Amino acid sequence: MMDCTRLSHLLSAFIDDELDAEEKRQVRQHLVSCRQCNDLLDQLKEVRCLLGRLESIKPYHDFSALVKEELSHSVTIEFVPGNHKVISRGLMLAAAAALIGIFSMNGLVRNAKPDGYAQENPQRKVQVVSDSPTEAPPFTDRHYYFPVTLGNGSSSAWSIKSVVAGQNPATIFDDTSSGFYELNLFPSGQYR
Amino acid sequence: MLQSKALSLPTGLENGWDSFEKLVQTHERALYNFAYRLTGDPEEAKDLTQEAFYRAYKNYDKFTPGTCFDRWVYRIIHNLYLDHVRKNRKIRQESLDNPIRTSEGDITRELADNSAGPVEDYESLEFQGVLAKALKTLSPEFRAAIILCDVQGFSYEEISHILNCSIGTVRSRIHRGRRQLRELLQPYLASSSERR
């Protein structure tokens, strides 16, 4: 005979018909003689029934249009072997990748001034996009830095050839003397 | 000049954007409702749903063919929401006294109205607000399981795939969630008032 404590944990699954045959048999047997568990069963059934009454909300958004719009702001950065060396822990991976690496990122690019958004919002900085240009960036934020320094022009060195946001060249801070490319990608929602 | 890669074809999406758009249109209402019941806020739900679809498109090559697209996006929504909650520890555990935002306006009614009896009009804005408010008081994990089971009608096995946990965990979350809701909704339960 099952006790109430153990049985009560099975009641919701019993209501949902998610118990195996033996469990169902035990629950039924217990319910024959236990008023307390019968009361609980009735109330749990009612809670389930009430939740089923929650209305389905029609979204007033065209999500495919919203996603398409967001995708149109995608940024493509092309890396080429060159006179600059990308400083990153994954340089070896980068060098081992294709001769030209295309690295896509997504977000809104605006006002990418050397000391604009980054200084105003230091907490949003994400240091180093990735360990190699061919890896995807983290999705957690959309504000990226590309540390770059002058190299010796060896074949394994990389530089950023161009940046395109949608159909337009993105504003990018290209100050090789200070060793940074900086690209500000503004998150436009709290889940981005 | 380089062209944007924005609408290039993700691996596995054979007909490109058109196919994806059809998937979005087929499932957007159910997925938005999941997000809405999770967050309790229409704007937040819109943001969450949009981001989930966006990631689904960008990561379509990770989608397992032969499985359900909507289940995959449910999972993305759930993971995004939990990440968001964890990152914002200060995020309010909804107080019963706070108004709850709905697409039709704020609901300010107290949840436990002892004068309330069995519900006569389930579609009333007032009662819908009471339900939404009660749901929002649950922990995110319990809330997700309850929504998927009682609102969206998934089986425990489907929920375990979406929430990436065992069926035993699903069973426990649903039961504990319902028990909490039973306390919160006590005044509205017919089986309770019969005994008053």
GROMACS .gro file of C-alpha atoms in nm:
model
  388
    1MET     CA    1   0.000   0.000   0.000
    2MET     CA    2   0.144   0.333  -0.096
    3ASP     CA    3   0.156   0.612   0.155
    4CYS     CA    4   0.016   0.955   0.079
    5THR     CA    5   0.354   1.127   0.056
    6ARG     CA    6   0.478   0.896  -0.213
    7LEU     CA    7   0.149   0.882  -0.394
    8SER     CA    8   0.094   1.254  -0.402
    9HIS     CA    9   0.406   1.295  -0.614
   10LEU     CA   10   0.250   1.071  -0.875
   11LEU     CA   11  -0.086   1.243  -0.893
   12SER     CA   12  -0.002   1.497  -1.164
   13ALA     CA   13   0.152   1.229  -1.383
   14PHE     CA   14  -0.157   1.016  -1.312
   15ILE     CA   15  -0.379   1.299  -1.437
   16ASP     CA   16  -0.161   1.337  -1.746
   17ASP     CA   17  -0.164   0.962  -1.814
   18GLU     CA   18   0.214   0.954  -1.784
   19LEU     CA   19   0.249   0.665  -1.538
   20ASP     CA   20   0.332   0.308  -1.623
   21ALA     CA   21   0.069   0.038  -1.565
   22GLU     CA   22   0.197  -0.067  -1.224
   23GLU     CA   23   0.215   0.290  -1.094
   24LYS     CA   24  -0.137   0.356  -1.219
   25ARG     CA   25  -0.266   0.045  -1.044
   26GLN     CA   26  -0.104   0.152  -0.716
   27VAL     CA   27  -0.244   0.504  -0.738
   28ARG     CA   28  -0.596   0.378  -0.813
   29GLN     CA   29  -0.577   0.136  -0.523
   30HIS     CA   30  -0.470   0.411  -0.286
   31LEU     CA   31  -0.738   0.651  -0.406
   32VAL     CA   32  -1.011   0.404  -0.315
   33SER     CA   33  -0.945   0.461   0.053
   34CYS     CA   34  -0.780   0.804   0.085
   35ARG     CA   35  -1.003   1.110   0.094
   36GLN     CA   36  -0.711   1.350   0.128
   37CYS     CA   37  -0.545   1.232  -0.192
   38ASN     CA   38  -0.878   1.237  -0.373
   39ASP     CA   39  -0.919   1.603  -0.276
   40LEU     CA   40  -0.570   1.683  -0.395
   41LEU     CA   41  -0.635   1.497  -0.719
   42ASP     CA   42  -0.951   1.701  -0.783
   43GLN     CA   43  -0.774   2.028  -0.721
   44LEU     CA   44  -0.476   1.941  -0.939
   45LYS     CA   45  -0.715   1.847  -1.218
   46GLU     CA   46  -0.883   2.179  -1.180
   47VAL     CA   47  -0.556   2.371  -1.188
   48ARG     CA   48  -0.467   2.191  -1.508
   49CYS     CA   49  -0.806   2.272  -1.652
   50LEU     CA   50  -0.777   2.641  -1.559
   51LEU     CA   51  -0.436   2.670  -1.721
   52GLY     CA   52  -0.581   2.523  -2.036
   53ARG     CA   53  -0.814   2.824  -2.038
   54LEU     CA   54  -0.528   3.067  -2.085
   55GLU     CA   55  -0.596   3.238  -2.413
   56SER     CA   56  -0.361   3.210  -2.705
   57ILE     CA   57  -0.230   3.555  -2.785
   58LYS     CA   58  -0.200   3.653  -3.148
   59PRO     CA   59   0.136   3.820  -3.195
   60TYR     CA   60   0.122   4.157  -3.362
   61HIS     CA   61   0.456   4.101  -3.525
   62ASP     CA   62   0.575   3.957  -3.851
   63PHE     CA   63   0.867   3.758  -3.718
   64SER     CA   64   0.998   3.656  -4.057
   65ALA     CA   65   1.014   4.025  -4.156
   66LEU     CA   66   1.186   4.114  -3.828
   67VAL     CA   67   1.447   3.842  -3.871
   68LYS     CA   68   1.502   3.936  -4.234
   69GLU     CA   69   1.554   4.296  -4.130
   70GLU     CA   70   1.801   4.189  -3.866
   71LEU     CA   71   1.987   3.971  -4.112
   72SER     CA   72   2.015   4.264  -4.352
   73HIS     CA   73   2.230   4.436  -4.092
   74SER     CA   74   2.474   4.151  -4.091
   75VAL     CA   75   2.835   4.239  -4.105
   76THR     CA   76   3.087   4.057  -4.313
   77ILE     CA   77   3.452   4.099  -4.240
   78GLU     CA   78   3.707   3.971  -4.481
   79PHE     CA   79   4.049   3.879  -4.354
   80VAL     CA   80   4.344   3.852  -4.588
   81PRO     CA   81   4.704   3.759  -4.538
   82GLY     CA   82   4.897   4.081  -4.524
   83ASN     CA   83   5.126   4.311  -4.341
   84HIS     CA   84   4.929   4.306  -4.023
   85LYS     CA   85   4.921   4.041  -3.764
   86VAL     CA   86   4.606   3.961  -3.577
   87ILE     CA   87   4.694   3.920  -3.215
   88SER     CA   88   4.499   3.636  -3.077
   89ARG     CA   89   4.553   3.311  -2.906
   90GLY     CA   90   4.419   3.133  -3.207
   91LEU     CA   91   4.661   3.276  -3.455
   92MET     CA   92   4.787   2.934  -3.542
   93LEU     CA   93   4.433   2.820  -3.614
   94ALA     CA   94   4.381   3.125  -3.826
   95ALA     CA   95   4.695   3.063  -4.022
   96ALA     CA   96   4.595   2.707  -4.077
   97ALA     CA   97   4.257   2.809  -4.212
   98ALA     CA   98   4.183   2.917  -4.566
   99LEU     CA   99   4.394   3.187  -4.721
  100ILE     CA  100   4.102   3.422  -4.711
  101GLY     CA  101   3.872   3.388  -4.414
  102ILE     CA  102   3.525   3.533  -4.425
  103PHE     CA  103   3.389   3.607  -4.085
  104SER     CA  104   3.027   3.702  -4.051
  105MET     CA  105   2.887   3.884  -3.755
  106ASN     CA  106   2.548   4.027  -3.697
  107GLY     CA  107   2.419   4.335  -3.539
  108LEU     CA  108   2.367   4.701  -3.594
  109VAL     CA  109   2.669   4.907  -3.674
  110ARG     CA  110   2.660   5.275  -3.608
  111ASN     CA  111   2.872   5.555  -3.478
  112ALA     CA  112   3.177   5.341  -3.455
  113LYS     CA  113   3.404   5.611  -3.329
  114PRO     CA  114   3.732   5.533  -3.159
  115ASP     CA  115   3.615   5.648  -2.823
  116GLY     CA  116   3.243   5.679  -2.851
  117TYR     CA  117   3.024   5.397  -2.734
  118ALA     CA  118   3.313   5.201  -2.592
  119GLN     CA  119   3.404   5.473  -2.345
  120GLU     CA  120   3.049   5.549  -2.255
  121ASN     CA  121   2.963   5.187  -2.204
  122PRO     CA  122   3.279   5.014  -2.090
  123GLN     CA  123   3.078   4.739  -1.928
  124ARG     CA  124   2.959   4.623  -2.268
  125LYS     CA  125   3.302   4.574  -2.413
  126VAL     CA  126   3.394   4.231  -2.526
  127GLN     CA  127   3.764   4.194  -2.568
  128VAL     CA  128   3.867   3.994  -2.870
  129VAL     CA  129   3.611   3.861  -3.106
  130SER     CA  130   3.738   3.515  -3.136
  131ASP     CA  131   4.049   3.313  -3.129
  132SER     CA  132   4.059   3.302  -3.501
  133PRO     CA  133   3.891   3.495  -3.778
  134THR     CA  134   3.709   3.189  -3.899
  135GLU     CA  135   3.536   3.115  -3.572
  136ALA     CA  136   3.191   3.245  -3.493
  137PRO     CA  137   3.182   3.527  -3.241
  138PRO     CA  138   3.013   3.483  -2.907
  139PHE     CA  139   2.644   3.559  -2.927
  140THR     CA  140   2.630   3.717  -2.587
  141ASP     CA  141   2.712   4.068  -2.696
  142ARG     CA  142   2.766   4.256  -3.016
  143HIS     CA  143   3.047   4.481  -2.943
  144TYR     CA  144   3.374   4.355  -3.064
  145TYR     CA  145   3.737   4.445  -3.069
  146PHE     CA  146   3.997   4.335  -3.316
  147PRO     CA  147   4.341   4.376  -3.170
  148VAL     CA  148   4.579   4.416  -3.458
  149THR     CA  149   4.939   4.513  -3.474
  150LEU     CA  150   5.195   4.574  -3.746
  151GLY     CA  151   5.365   4.259  -3.856
  152ASN     CA  152   5.651   4.174  -4.082
  153GLY     CA  153   5.446   4.077  -4.380
  154SER     CA  154   5.493   3.711  -4.333
  155SER     CA  155   5.252   3.483  -4.514
  156SER     CA  156   5.092   3.378  -4.192
  157ALA     CA  157   4.997   3.727  -4.088
  158TRP     CA  158   4.643   3.856  -4.132
  159SER     CA  159   4.473   4.187  -4.165
  160ILE     CA  160   4.119   4.301  -4.212
  161LYS     CA  161   4.062   4.375  -4.576
  162SER     CA  162   3.715   4.519  -4.557
  163VAL     CA  163   3.402   4.533  -4.352
  164VAL     CA  164   3.055   4.540  -4.499
  165ALA     CA  165   2.737   4.598  -4.303
  166GLY     CA  166   2.439   4.506  -4.513
  167GLN     CA  167   2.524   4.665  -4.845
  168ASN     CA  168   2.731   4.941  -4.693
  169PRO     CA  169   3.085   4.955  -4.572
  170ALA     CA  170   3.079   4.964  -4.193
  171THR     CA  171   3.249   5.240  -4.007
  172ILE     CA  172   3.555   5.089  -3.855
  173PHE     CA  173   3.817   5.249  -3.647
  174ASP     CA  174   4.140   5.159  -3.815
  175ASP     CA  175   4.424   5.287  -3.609
  176THR     CA  176   4.708   5.052  -3.662
  177SER     CA  177   4.944   5.283  -3.479
  178SER     CA  178   4.760   5.210  -3.161
  179GLY     CA  179   4.707   4.852  -3.259
  180PHE     CA  180   4.331   4.828  -3.264
  181TYR     CA  181   4.049   4.780  -3.501
  182GLU     CA  182   3.734   4.851  -3.321
  183LEU     CA  183   3.387   4.772  -3.437
  184ASN     CA  184   3.085   4.865  -3.236
  185LEU     CA  185   2.785   4.641  -3.281
  186PHE     CA  186   2.497   4.766  -3.079
  187PRO     CA  187   2.270   4.518  -2.915
  188SER     CA  188   1.915   4.621  -2.989
  189GLY     CA  189   1.734   4.391  -2.748
  190GLN     CA  190   1.790   4.236  -2.412
  191TYR     CA  191   1.819   3.884  -2.551
  192ARG     CA  192   2.091   3.982  -2.796
  193MET     CA  193   3.296   4.538  -5.302
  194LEU     CA  194   3.201   4.252  -5.080
  195GLN     CA  195   2.840   4.154  -5.069
  196SER     CA  196   2.671   4.092  -4.738
  197LYS     CA  197   2.640   3.730  -4.643
  198ALA     CA  198   2.327   3.813  -4.452
  199LEU     CA  199   2.079   3.608  -4.651
  200SER     CA  200   2.312   3.340  -4.771
  201LEU     CA  201   2.177   2.988  -4.743
  202PRO     CA  202   2.232   2.808  -4.416
  203THR     CA  203   2.337   2.447  -4.456
  204GLY     CA  204   2.037   2.216  -4.467
  205LEU     CA  205   1.781   2.477  -4.562
  206GLU     CA  206   1.740   2.367  -4.919
  207ASN     CA  207   1.500   2.630  -5.038
  208GLY     CA  208   1.667   2.907  -4.845
  209TRP     CA  209   1.480   3.197  -4.701
  210ASP     CA  210   1.138   3.098  -4.840
  211SER     CA  211   1.147   2.765  -4.658
  212PHE     CA  212   1.252   2.929  -4.338
  213GLU     CA  213   0.984   3.194  -4.370
  214LYS     CA  214   0.717   2.924  -4.399
  215LEU     CA  215   0.848   2.753  -4.086
  216VAL     CA  216   0.838   3.082  -3.898
  217GLN     CA  217   0.485   3.158  -4.013
  218THR     CA  218   0.365   2.810  -3.918
  219HIS     CA  219   0.500   2.817  -3.566
  220GLU     CA  220   0.532   3.182  -3.466
  221ARG     CA  221   0.205   3.203  -3.275
  222ALA     CA  222   0.269   2.902  -3.050
  223LEU     CA  223   0.631   3.001  -2.993
  224TYR     CA  224   0.541   3.361  -2.918
  225ASN     CA  225   0.284   3.240  -2.667
  226PHE     CA  226   0.545   3.024  -2.496
  227ALA     CA  227   0.775   3.326  -2.474
  228TYR     CA  228   0.488   3.544  -2.354
  229ARG     CA  229   0.389   3.306  -2.077
  230LEU     CA  230   0.752   3.266  -1.974
  231THR     CA  231   0.828   3.636  -1.957
  232GLY     CA  232   0.484   3.773  -1.877
  233ASP     CA  233   0.559   4.072  -2.094
  234PRO     CA  234   0.453   4.120  -2.458
  235GLU     CA  235   0.755   4.325  -2.563
  236GLU     CA  236   0.999   4.092  -2.394
  237ALA     CA  237   0.824   3.798  -2.558
  238LYS     CA  238   0.859   3.961  -2.898
  239ASP     CA  239   1.228   4.021  -2.841
  240LEU     CA  240   1.284   3.666  -2.718
  241THR     CA  241   1.093   3.508  -3.007
  242GLN     CA  242   1.271   3.720  -3.265
  243GLU     CA  243   1.612   3.632  -3.129
  244ALA     CA  244   1.524   3.263  -3.119
  245PHE     CA  245   1.416   3.263  -3.485
  246TYR     CA  246   1.725   3.459  -3.577
  247ARG     CA  247   1.950   3.205  -3.412
  248ALA     CA  248   1.756   2.920  -3.563
  249TYR     CA  249   1.825   3.063  -3.908
  250LYS     CA  250   2.191   3.131  -3.845
  251ASN     CA  251   2.244   2.787  -3.692
  252TYR     CA  252   2.022   2.583  -3.916
  253ASP     CA  253   2.309   2.350  -3.994
  254LYS     CA  254   2.287   2.234  -3.630
  255PHE     CA  255   1.921   2.138  -3.665
  256THR     CA  256   1.874   1.762  -3.682
  257PRO     CA  257   1.680   1.668  -3.994
  258GLY     CA  258   1.375   1.458  -3.924
  259THR     CA  259   1.310   1.623  -3.589
  260CYS     CA  260   1.053   1.892  -3.523
  261PHE     CA  261   1.158   2.245  -3.603
  262ASP     CA  262   0.926   2.399  -3.346
  263ARG     CA  263   1.061   2.180  -3.063
  264TRP     CA  264   1.409   2.303  -3.151
  265VAL     CA  265   1.301   2.667  -3.136
  266TYR     CA  266   1.114   2.606  -2.809
  267ARG     CA  267   1.443   2.485  -2.671
  268ILE     CA  268   1.628   2.792  -2.801
  269ILE     CA  269   1.369   3.019  -2.640
  270HIS     CA  270   1.394   2.835  -2.310
  271ASN     CA  271   1.774   2.846  -2.308
  272LEU     CA  272   1.780   3.214  -2.398
  273TYR     CA  273   1.533   3.291  -2.124
  274LEU     CA  274   1.723   3.097  -1.858
  275ASP     CA  275   2.049   3.263  -1.964
  276HIS     CA  276   1.878   3.598  -1.938
  277VAL     CA  277   1.743   3.520  -1.591
  278ARG     CA  278   2.082   3.396  -1.471
  279LYS     CA  279   2.256   3.703  -1.606
  280ASN     CA  280   2.006   3.931  -1.440
  281ARG     CA  281   1.988   3.787  -1.093
  282LYS     CA  282   1.814   4.101  -0.988
  283ILE     CA  283   1.531   4.017  -1.222
  284ARG     CA  284   1.225   4.041  -1.012
  285GLN     CA  285   1.054   3.734  -0.882
  286GLU     CA  286   0.714   3.866  -0.951
  287SER     CA  287   0.545   4.005  -0.642
  288LEU     CA  288   0.181   3.926  -0.611
  289ASP     CA  289   0.125   4.294  -0.545
  290ASN     CA  290   0.284   4.417  -0.867
  291PRO     CA  291   0.067   4.479  -1.170
  292ILE     CA  292   0.122   4.239  -1.456
  293ARG     CA  293   0.154   4.368  -1.809
  294THR     CA  294  -0.062   4.208  -2.072
  295SER     CA  295  -0.126   4.296  -2.432
  296GLU     CA  296  -0.453   4.449  -2.319
  297GLY     CA  297  -0.309   4.656  -2.037
  298ASP     CA  298  -0.199   4.616  -1.678
  299ILE     CA  299  -0.378   4.388  -1.439
  300THR     CA  300  -0.364   4.521  -1.087
  301ARG     CA  301  -0.610   4.293  -0.914
  302GLU     CA  302  -0.494   4.107  -0.607
  303LEU     CA  303  -0.446   3.740  -0.673
  304ALA     CA  304  -0.597   3.585  -0.365
  305ASP     CA  305  -0.940   3.731  -0.336
  306ASN     CA  306  -1.109   3.529  -0.067
  307SER     CA  307  -1.450   3.639  -0.184
  308ALA     CA  308  -1.381   3.484  -0.522
  309GLY     CA  309  -1.556   3.163  -0.608
  310PRO     CA  310  -1.553   2.920  -0.896
  311VAL     CA  311  -1.488   3.105  -1.217
  312GLU     CA  312  -1.785   3.187  -1.432
  313ASP     CA  313  -1.613   3.372  -1.712
  314TYR     CA  314  -1.282   3.211  -1.802
  315GLU     CA  315  -1.224   3.453  -2.088
  316SER     CA  316  -1.258   3.763  -1.873
  317LEU     CA  317  -0.957   3.989  -1.870
  318GLU     CA  318  -0.965   3.975  -1.493
  319PHE     CA  319  -0.938   3.599  -1.469
  320GLN     CA  320  -0.682   3.576  -1.748
  321GLY     CA  321  -0.473   3.823  -1.550
  322VAL     CA  322  -0.507   3.619  -1.233
  323LEU     CA  323  -0.386   3.307  -1.413
  324ALA     CA  324  -0.096   3.486  -1.581
  325LYS     CA  325   0.005   3.640  -1.252
  326ALA     CA  326  -0.002   3.308  -1.071
  327LEU     CA  327   0.208   3.149  -1.343
  328LYS     CA  328   0.464   3.425  -1.317
  329THR     CA  329   0.521   3.353  -0.950
  330LEU     CA  330   0.663   3.009  -1.029
  331SER     CA  331   1.035   2.958  -1.074
  332PRO     CA  332   1.138   2.973  -1.444
  333GLU     CA  333   1.201   2.597  -1.451
  334PHE     CA  334   0.860   2.506  -1.308
  335ARG     CA  335   0.690   2.769  -1.522
  336ALA     CA  336   0.840   2.636  -1.846
  337ALA     CA  337   0.734   2.279  -1.768
  338ILE     CA  338   0.383   2.385  -1.671
  339ILE     CA  339   0.336   2.601  -1.981
  340LEU     CA  340   0.456   2.328  -2.214
  341CYS     CA  341   0.231   2.069  -2.050
  342ASP     CA  342  -0.086   2.251  -1.951
  343VAL     CA  343  -0.096   2.537  -2.198
  344GLN     CA  344   0.080   2.394  -2.503
  345GLY     CA  345  -0.020   2.031  -2.455
  346PHE     CA  346   0.315   1.854  -2.497
  347SER     CA  347   0.381   1.506  -2.355
  348TYR     CA  348   0.638   1.458  -2.081
  349GLU     CA  349   0.877   1.303  -2.331
  350GLU     CA  350   0.850   1.600  -2.566
  351ILE     CA  351   0.899   1.838  -2.273
  352SER     CA  352   1.207   1.649  -2.159
  353HIS     CA  353   1.358   1.700  -2.505
  354ILE     CA  354   1.272   2.068  -2.512
  355LEU     CA  355   1.398   2.136  -2.160
  356ASN     CA  356   1.690   1.897  -2.196
  357CYS     CA  357   1.618   1.710  -1.875
  358SER     CA  358   1.493   1.367  -1.772
  359ILE     CA  359   1.129   1.267  -1.776
  360GLY     CA  360   1.152   1.226  -1.398
  361THR     CA  361   1.257   1.590  -1.368
  362VAL     CA  362   0.969   1.695  -1.593
  363ARG     CA  363   0.726   1.495  -1.379
  364SER     CA  364   0.858   1.657  -1.063
  365ARG     CA  365   0.855   2.011  -1.202
  366ILE     CA  366   0.500   1.980  -1.331
  367HIS     CA  367   0.371   1.837  -1.007
  368ARG     CA  368   0.544   2.088  -0.783
  369GLY     CA  369   0.440   2.372  -1.010
  370ARG     CA  370   0.077   2.262  -1.003
  371ARG     CA  371   0.083   2.230  -0.627
  372GLN     CA  372   0.210   2.586  -0.596
  373LEU     CA  373  -0.056   2.707  -0.836
  374ARG     CA  374  -0.318   2.517  -0.638
  375GLU     CA  375  -0.229   2.728  -0.334
  376LEU     CA  376  -0.232   3.051  -0.531
  377LEU     CA  377  -0.558   2.978  -0.710
  378GLN     CA  378  -0.733   2.820  -0.412
  379PRO     CA  379  -1.017   3.077  -0.399
  380TYR     CA  380  -1.105   3.006  -0.761
  381LEU     CA  381  -1.121   2.628  -0.738
  382ALA     CA  382  -1.469   2.479  -0.742
  383SER     CA  383  -1.354   2.168  -0.558
  384SER     CA  384  -1.222   2.396  -0.285
  385SER     CA  385  -1.535   2.611  -0.249
  386GLU     CA  386  -1.757   2.304  -0.233
  387ARG     CA  387  -1.591   2.223   0.096
  388ARG     CA  388  -1.604   2.575   0.236
   0.00000   0.00000   0.00000
